[in-house]
Coordinates of C-alpha atoms in Angstrom, one line a residue:
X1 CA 0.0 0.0 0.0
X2 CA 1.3 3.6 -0.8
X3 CA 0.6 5.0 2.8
X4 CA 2.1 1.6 4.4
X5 CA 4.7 2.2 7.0
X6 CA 8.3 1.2 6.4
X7 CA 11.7 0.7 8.2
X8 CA 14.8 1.1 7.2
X9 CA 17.5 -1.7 8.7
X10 CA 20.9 -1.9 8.5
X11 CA 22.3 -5.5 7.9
X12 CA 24.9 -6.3 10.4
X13 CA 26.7 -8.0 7.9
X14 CA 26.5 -6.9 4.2
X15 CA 26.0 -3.0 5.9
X16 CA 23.5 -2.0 3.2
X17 CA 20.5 -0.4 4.4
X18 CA 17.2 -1.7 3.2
X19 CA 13.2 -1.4 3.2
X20 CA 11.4 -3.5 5.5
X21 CA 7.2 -2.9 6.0
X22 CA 6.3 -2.6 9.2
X23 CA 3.7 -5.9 9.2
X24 CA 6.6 -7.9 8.5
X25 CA 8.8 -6.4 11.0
X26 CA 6.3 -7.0 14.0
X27 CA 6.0 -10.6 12.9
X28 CA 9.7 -10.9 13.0
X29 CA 10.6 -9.2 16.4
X30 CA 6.9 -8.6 17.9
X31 CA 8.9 -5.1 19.6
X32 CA 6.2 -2.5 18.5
X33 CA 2.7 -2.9 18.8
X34 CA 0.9 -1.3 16.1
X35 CA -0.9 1.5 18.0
X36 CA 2.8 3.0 18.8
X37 CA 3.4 2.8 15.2
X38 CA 0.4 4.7 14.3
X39 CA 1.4 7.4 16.3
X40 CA 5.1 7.5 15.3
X41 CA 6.0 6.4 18.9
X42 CA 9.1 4.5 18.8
X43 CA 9.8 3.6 22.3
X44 CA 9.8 -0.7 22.2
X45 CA 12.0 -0.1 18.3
X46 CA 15.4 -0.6 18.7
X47 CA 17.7 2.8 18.2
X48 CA 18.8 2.4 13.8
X49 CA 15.1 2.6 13.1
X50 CA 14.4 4.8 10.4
X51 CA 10.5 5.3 9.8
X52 CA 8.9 6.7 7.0
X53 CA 6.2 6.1 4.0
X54 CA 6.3 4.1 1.1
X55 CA 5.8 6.8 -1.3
X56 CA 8.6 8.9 0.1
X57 CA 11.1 6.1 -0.7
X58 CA 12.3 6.6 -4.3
X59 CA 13.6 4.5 -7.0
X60 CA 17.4 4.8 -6.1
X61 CA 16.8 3.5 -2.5
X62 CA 16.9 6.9 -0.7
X63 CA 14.4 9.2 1.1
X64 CA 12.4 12.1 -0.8
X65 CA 11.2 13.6 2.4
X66 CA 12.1 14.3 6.1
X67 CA 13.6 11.1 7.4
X68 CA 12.2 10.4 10.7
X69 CA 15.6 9.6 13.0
X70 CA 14.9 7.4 16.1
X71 CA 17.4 9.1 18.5
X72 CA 19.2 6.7 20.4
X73 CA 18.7 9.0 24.0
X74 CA 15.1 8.4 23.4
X75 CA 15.5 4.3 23.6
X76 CA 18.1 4.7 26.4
X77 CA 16.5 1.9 29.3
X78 CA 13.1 2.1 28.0
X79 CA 12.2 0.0 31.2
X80 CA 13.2 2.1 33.4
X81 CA 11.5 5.0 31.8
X82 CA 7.8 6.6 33.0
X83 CA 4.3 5.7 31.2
X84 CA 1.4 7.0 31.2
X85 CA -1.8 4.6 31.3
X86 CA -5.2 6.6 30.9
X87 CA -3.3 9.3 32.4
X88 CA -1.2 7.6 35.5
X89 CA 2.1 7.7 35.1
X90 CA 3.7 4.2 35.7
X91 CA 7.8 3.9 36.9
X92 CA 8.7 0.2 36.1
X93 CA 12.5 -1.0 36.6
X94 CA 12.5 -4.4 38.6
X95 CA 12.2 -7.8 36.4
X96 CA 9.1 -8.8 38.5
X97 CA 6.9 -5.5 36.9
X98 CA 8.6 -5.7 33.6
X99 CA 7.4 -9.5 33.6
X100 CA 4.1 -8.6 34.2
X101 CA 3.6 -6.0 31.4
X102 CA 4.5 -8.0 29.0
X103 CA 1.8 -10.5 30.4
X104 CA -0.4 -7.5 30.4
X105 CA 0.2 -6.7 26.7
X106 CA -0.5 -10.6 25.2
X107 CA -3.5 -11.3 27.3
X108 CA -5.1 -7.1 26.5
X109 CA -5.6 -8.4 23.2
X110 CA -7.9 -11.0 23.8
X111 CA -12.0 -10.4 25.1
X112 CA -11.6 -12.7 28.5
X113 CA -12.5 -11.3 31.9
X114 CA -9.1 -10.7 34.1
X115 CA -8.9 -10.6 37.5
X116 CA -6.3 -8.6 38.9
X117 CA -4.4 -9.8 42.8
X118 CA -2.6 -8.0 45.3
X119 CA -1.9 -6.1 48.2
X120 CA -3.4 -2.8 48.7
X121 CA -1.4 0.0 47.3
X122 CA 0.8 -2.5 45.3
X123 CA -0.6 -0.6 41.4
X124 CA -3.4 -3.1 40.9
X125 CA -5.0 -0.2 38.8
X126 CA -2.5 1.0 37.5
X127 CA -2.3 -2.9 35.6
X128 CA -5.7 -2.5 34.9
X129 CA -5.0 0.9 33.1
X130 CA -2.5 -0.8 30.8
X131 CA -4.5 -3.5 30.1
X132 CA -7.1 -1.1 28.3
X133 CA -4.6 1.0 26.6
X134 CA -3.1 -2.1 25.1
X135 CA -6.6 -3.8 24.1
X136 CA -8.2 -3.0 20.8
X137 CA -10.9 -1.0 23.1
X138 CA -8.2 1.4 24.0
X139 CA -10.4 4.4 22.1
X140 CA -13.4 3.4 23.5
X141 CA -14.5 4.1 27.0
X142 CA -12.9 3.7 30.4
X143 CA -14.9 3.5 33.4
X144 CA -14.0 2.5 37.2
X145 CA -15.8 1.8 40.4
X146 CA -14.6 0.9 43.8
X147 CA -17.1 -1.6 45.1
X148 CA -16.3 -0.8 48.9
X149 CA -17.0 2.3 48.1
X150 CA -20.7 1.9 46.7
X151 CA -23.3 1.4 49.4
X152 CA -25.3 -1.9 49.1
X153 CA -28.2 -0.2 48.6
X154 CA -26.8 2.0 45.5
X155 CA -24.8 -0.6 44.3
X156 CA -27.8 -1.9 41.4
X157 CA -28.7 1.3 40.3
X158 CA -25.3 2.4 40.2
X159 CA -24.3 -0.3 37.9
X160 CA -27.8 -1.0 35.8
X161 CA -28.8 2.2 36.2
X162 CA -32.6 3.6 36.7
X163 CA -35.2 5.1 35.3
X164 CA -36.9 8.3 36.0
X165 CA -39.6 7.7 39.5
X166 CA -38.0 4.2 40.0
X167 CA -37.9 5.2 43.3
X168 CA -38.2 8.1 46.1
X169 CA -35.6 10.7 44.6
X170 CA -35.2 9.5 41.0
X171 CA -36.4 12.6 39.3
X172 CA -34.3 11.9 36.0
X173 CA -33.3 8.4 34.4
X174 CA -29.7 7.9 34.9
X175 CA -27.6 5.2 32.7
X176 CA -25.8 2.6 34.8
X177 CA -22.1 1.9 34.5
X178 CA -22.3 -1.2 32.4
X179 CA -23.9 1.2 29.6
X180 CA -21.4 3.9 29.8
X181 CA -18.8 1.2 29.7
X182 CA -20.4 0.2 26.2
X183 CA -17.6 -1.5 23.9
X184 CA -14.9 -0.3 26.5
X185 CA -13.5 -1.3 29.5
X186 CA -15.2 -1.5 33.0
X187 CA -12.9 -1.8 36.3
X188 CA -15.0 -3.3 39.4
X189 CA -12.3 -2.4 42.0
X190 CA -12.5 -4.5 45.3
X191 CA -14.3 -7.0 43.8
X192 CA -14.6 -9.0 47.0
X193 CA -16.4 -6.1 49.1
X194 CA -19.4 -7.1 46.1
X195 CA -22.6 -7.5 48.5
X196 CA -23.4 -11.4 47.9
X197 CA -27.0 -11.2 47.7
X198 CA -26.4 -9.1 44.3
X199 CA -23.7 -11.4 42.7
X200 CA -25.8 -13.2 41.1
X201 CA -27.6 -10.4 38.9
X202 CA -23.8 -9.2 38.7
X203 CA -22.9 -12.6 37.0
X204 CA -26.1 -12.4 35.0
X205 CA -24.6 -9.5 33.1
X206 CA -21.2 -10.5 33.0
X207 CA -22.7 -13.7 31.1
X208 CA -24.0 -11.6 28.2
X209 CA -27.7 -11.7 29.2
X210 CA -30.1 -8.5 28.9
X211 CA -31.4 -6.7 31.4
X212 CA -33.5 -4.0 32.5
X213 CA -32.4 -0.7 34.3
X214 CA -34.2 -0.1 37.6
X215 CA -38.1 0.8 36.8
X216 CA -37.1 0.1 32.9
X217 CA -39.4 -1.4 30.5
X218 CA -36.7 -2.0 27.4
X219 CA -34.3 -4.7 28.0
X220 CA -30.4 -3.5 27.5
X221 CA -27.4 -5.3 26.4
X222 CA -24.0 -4.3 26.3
X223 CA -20.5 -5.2 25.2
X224 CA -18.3 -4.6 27.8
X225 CA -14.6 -6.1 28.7
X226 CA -14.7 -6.9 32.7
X227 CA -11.7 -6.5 34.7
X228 CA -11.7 -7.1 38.6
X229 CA -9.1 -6.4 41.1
X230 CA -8.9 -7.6 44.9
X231 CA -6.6 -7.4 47.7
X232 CA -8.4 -10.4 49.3
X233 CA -8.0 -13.6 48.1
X234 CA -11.2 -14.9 46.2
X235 CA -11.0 -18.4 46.9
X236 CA -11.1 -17.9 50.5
X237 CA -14.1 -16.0 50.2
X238 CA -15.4 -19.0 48.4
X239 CA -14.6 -21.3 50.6
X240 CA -15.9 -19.1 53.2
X241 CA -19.7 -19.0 51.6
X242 CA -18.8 -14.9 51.2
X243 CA -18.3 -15.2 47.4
X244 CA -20.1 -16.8 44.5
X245 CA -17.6 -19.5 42.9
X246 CA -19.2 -19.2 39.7
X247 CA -18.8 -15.5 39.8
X248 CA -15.2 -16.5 40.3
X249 CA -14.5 -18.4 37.6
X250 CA -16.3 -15.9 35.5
X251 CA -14.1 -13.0 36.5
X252 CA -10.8 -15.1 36.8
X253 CA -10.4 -16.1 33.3
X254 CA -7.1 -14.8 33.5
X255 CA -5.3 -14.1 36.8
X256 CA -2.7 -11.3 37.0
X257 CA -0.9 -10.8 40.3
X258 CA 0.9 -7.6 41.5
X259 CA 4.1 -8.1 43.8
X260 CA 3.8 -5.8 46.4
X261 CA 6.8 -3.7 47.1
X262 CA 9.2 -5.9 48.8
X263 CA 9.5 -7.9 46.4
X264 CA 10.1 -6.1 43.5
X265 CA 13.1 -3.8 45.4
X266 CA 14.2 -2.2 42.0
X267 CA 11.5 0.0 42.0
X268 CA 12.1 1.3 45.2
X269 CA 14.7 3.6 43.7
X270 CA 13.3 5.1 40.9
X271 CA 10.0 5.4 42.8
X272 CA 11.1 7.5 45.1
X273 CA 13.3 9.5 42.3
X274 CA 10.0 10.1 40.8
X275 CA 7.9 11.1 43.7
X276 CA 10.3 13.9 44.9
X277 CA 10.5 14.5 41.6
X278 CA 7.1 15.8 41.6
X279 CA 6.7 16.9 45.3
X280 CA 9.7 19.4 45.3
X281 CA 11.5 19.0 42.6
X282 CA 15.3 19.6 42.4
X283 CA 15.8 17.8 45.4
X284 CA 17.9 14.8 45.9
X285 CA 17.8 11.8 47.8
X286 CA 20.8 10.0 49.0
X287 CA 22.5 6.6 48.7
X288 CA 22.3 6.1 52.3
X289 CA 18.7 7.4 52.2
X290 CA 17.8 4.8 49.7
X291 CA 19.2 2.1 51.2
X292 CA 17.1 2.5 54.4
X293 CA 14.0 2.4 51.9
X294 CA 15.0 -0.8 50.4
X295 CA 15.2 -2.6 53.9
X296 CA 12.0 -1.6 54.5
X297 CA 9.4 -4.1 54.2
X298 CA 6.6 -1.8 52.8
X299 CA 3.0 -3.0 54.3
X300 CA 1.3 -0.1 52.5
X301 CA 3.2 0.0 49.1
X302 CA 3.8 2.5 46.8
X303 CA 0.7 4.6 48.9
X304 CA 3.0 4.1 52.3
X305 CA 6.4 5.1 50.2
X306 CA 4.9 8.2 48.2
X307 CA 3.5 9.4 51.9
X308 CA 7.4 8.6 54.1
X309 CA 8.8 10.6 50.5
X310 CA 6.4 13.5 51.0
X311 CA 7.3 13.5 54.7
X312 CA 10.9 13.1 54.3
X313 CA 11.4 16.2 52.1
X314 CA 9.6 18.3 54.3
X315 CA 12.0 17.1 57.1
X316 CA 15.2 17.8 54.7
X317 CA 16.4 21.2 56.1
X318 CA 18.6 21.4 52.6
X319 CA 17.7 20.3 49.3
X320 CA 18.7 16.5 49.8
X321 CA 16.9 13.9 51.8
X322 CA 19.5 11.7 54.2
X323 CA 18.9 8.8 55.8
X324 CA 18.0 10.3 59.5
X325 CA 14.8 12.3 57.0
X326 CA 13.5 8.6 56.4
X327 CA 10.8 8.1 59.3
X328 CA 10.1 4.2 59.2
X329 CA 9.2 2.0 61.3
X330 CA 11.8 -0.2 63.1
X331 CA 9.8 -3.3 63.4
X332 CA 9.8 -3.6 59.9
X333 CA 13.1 -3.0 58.5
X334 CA 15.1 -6.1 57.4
X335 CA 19.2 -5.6 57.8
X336 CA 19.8 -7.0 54.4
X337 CA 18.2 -7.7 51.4
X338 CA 18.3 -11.6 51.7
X339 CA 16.6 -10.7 55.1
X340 CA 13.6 -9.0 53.1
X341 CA 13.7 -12.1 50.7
X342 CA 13.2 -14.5 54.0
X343 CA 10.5 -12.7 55.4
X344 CA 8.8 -12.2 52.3
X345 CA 8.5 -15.8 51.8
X346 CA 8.1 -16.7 55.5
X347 CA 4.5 -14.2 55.1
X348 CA 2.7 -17.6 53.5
X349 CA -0.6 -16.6 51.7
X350 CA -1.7 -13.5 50.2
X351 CA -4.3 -13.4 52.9
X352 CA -1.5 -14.1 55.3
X353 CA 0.2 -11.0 54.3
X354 CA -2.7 -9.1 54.3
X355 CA -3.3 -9.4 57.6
X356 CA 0.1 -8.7 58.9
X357 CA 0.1 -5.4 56.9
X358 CA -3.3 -4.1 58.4
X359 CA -2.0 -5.3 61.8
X360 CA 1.1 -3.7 61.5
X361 CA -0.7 -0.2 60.2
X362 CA -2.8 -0.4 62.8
X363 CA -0.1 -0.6 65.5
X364 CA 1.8 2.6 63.9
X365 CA -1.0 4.4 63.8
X366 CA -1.8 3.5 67.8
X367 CA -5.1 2.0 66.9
X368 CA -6.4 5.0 65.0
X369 CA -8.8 2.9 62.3
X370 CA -9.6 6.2 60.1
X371 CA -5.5 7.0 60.0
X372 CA -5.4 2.9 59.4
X373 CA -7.5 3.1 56.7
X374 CA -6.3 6.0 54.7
X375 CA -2.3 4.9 54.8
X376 CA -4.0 1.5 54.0
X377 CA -6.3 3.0 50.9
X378 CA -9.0 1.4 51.4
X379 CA -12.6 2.3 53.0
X380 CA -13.3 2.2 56.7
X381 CA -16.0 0.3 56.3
X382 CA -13.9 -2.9 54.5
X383 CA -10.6 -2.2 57.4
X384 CA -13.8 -2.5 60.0
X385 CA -15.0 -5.9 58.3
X386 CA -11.2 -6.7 57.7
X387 CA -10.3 -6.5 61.7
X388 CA -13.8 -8.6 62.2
X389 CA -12.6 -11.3 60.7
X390 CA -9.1 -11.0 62.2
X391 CA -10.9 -11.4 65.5
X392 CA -9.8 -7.8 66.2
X393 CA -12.3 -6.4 69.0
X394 CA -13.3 -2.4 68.3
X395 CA -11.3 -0.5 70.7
X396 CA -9.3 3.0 70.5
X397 CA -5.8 0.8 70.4
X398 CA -4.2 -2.2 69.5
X399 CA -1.1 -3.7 71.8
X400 CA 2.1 -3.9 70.4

């Protein structure tokens, strides 16, 4: 085709610089995705990439036109490197994230239903960002909702929406979620806070069937990719009688887990780089400094070390953070780094870990559940059912 896109490579050993067509180049590396090509965004192409079109190459083997250059300084560590998903910027540098988007980017093209694990704080929406920007829906619309946050009474009209005198207060029909969400993406955040007498008009949906908005007449049907995300783990609800398990299987299709922190101690570094970046920039942070952060076992996650940044550089009298500016906990720092591995593996179960990092946020923040909550990200209502089934007693404290 005349407006085709075309590379120019450079054999490595005859040296002669020739046309290759894009198509033919994805099959043979499968570096660029075809939406980055489109918009002359080169990042994943490797640094001798020339890009231009067909019908400014001329007979002799040469360009017409402006040769489009791929700078090598722009495809310096693209790992390492900030994105933007739906407008969150995403730092990635440790093996364990870089892993995971490249999971991210094979199973975006396909239509199954992904359920996204991990710790609170750990970028489980972040993941679900990229998964719509890398899906063929990525034009199409975006829409999220935290479950906890919903109350159980709002939850079906907020979702199949209502029509005008449903009920006491509806003075004007209102579209549900699952309609705005039409041919995009829809994000039900803290899936497992999902009241359980509704999961079943929940999985209803999810199965393709029509429905009716609250008070409707005219059955609806929509064309919607799901994704969930949890920080609990949905086969204990199961087992517990607190979640549907055919609900489960529906949404877990394909399961994508987020490392928290600790485990991924890479990030740490450029995290933190980026965070003071864009609380006071100019400022610095030290090797000493950093260290300290990458001993520390991180219960909240990125939440807990964007907050210890922010409070570190208001500490730092000069324009550099030092280690004595890093306010963290003793009780959970780990001398070394095999230390950290040890204890990471010695935390068992996701739901193991869970609890130890609500625990522990509740013992810095002397028993203060509202403070607990917000370092912790979630609502107060699911850290309240969270200590409840901990065996946690409601009192003003908790003991070391």
């Amino acid at each position: 085709m005349a407006g085709d896109l075309y590379c120019q490579f450079t054999s490595a050993k005859t040296n002669v610089r020739r046309p290759v067509s894009i198509t033919q180049w994805i099959y043979k590396r499968a570096l660029v995705e075809y939406s980055s090509i489109a918009s002359t965004s080169f990042r994943h192409a490797q640094p001798s990439l020339c890009v231009y079109r067909r019908d400014r190459w001329n007979s002799v083997g040469g360009l017409t036109g402006l040769e489009l250059e791929a700078d090598s300084a722009d495809h310096a560590d693209v790992n390492s490197s900030p994105e933007s998903f739906l407008g969150k910027t995403t730092i990635v540098a440790s093996p364990q994230m870089m892993g995971l988007l490249g999971q991210v980017r094979r199973v975006a093209q396909a239509k199954a239903s992904v359920l996204i694990e991990g710790e609170s704080g750990s970028g489980k929406e972040i993941i679900a960002r990229a998964l719509h920007h890398y899906s063929s829906r990525r034009t199409k619309p975006w829409v999220d909702v935290s479950c906890a946050a919903l109350p159980e009474h709002l939850v079906e009209s907020e979702l199949l929406g209502y029509e005008r005198g449903a009920f006491s207060g509806a003075l004007n029909s209102k579209p549900g979620l699952f309609e705005l969400a039409h041919e995009g993406t829809l994000l039900l955040d803290e899936i497992g806070e999902f009241p359980l007498n509704l999961q079943a008009k929940l999985l209803r949906v999810l199965d393709g069937s029509t429905y009716f908005r609250l008070g409707g007449t005219r059955k609806l049907s929509v064309d919607v990719r799901i994704v969930a995300a949890t920080n609990r783990s949905l086969k204990s609800l199961v087992q517990q009688k607190l979640f549907r398990e055919d609900l489960y299987y529906r949404l877990s299709q394909v399961c994508l887990r987020v490392p928290p922190l600790r485990e991924r101690p890479d990030d740490i570094k450029p995290l933190a780089e980026h965070f003071l970046a864009e609380i006071r920039p100019g400022m610095s942070i030290s090797g000493e400094a950093i260290r300290r952060l990458e001993r520390h076992l991180w219960p909240g996650n990125i939440r807990e070390l964007r907050n210890v940044i922010t409070s570190a550089s208001l500490a730092a009298e000069e324009f550099r953070i030092e280690a004595n500016h890093i306010d963290l906990d003793l009780e959970e720092m780990a001398q070394t780094p095999v230390e950290t591995s040890i204890r990471t593996h010695a935390a068992g179960t996701l739901g193991t870990m869970e609890r130890e990092a609500v625990l522990a946020t509740l013992r810095r923040t002397q028993g203060d559940r509202q403070q607990t909550a917000e370092a912790l990200g979630i609502s107060l209502r699911t850290l309240n059912r969270r200590l409840s089934e901990y065996g946690q007693v409601r009192s003003r404290r908790v003991s070391a």
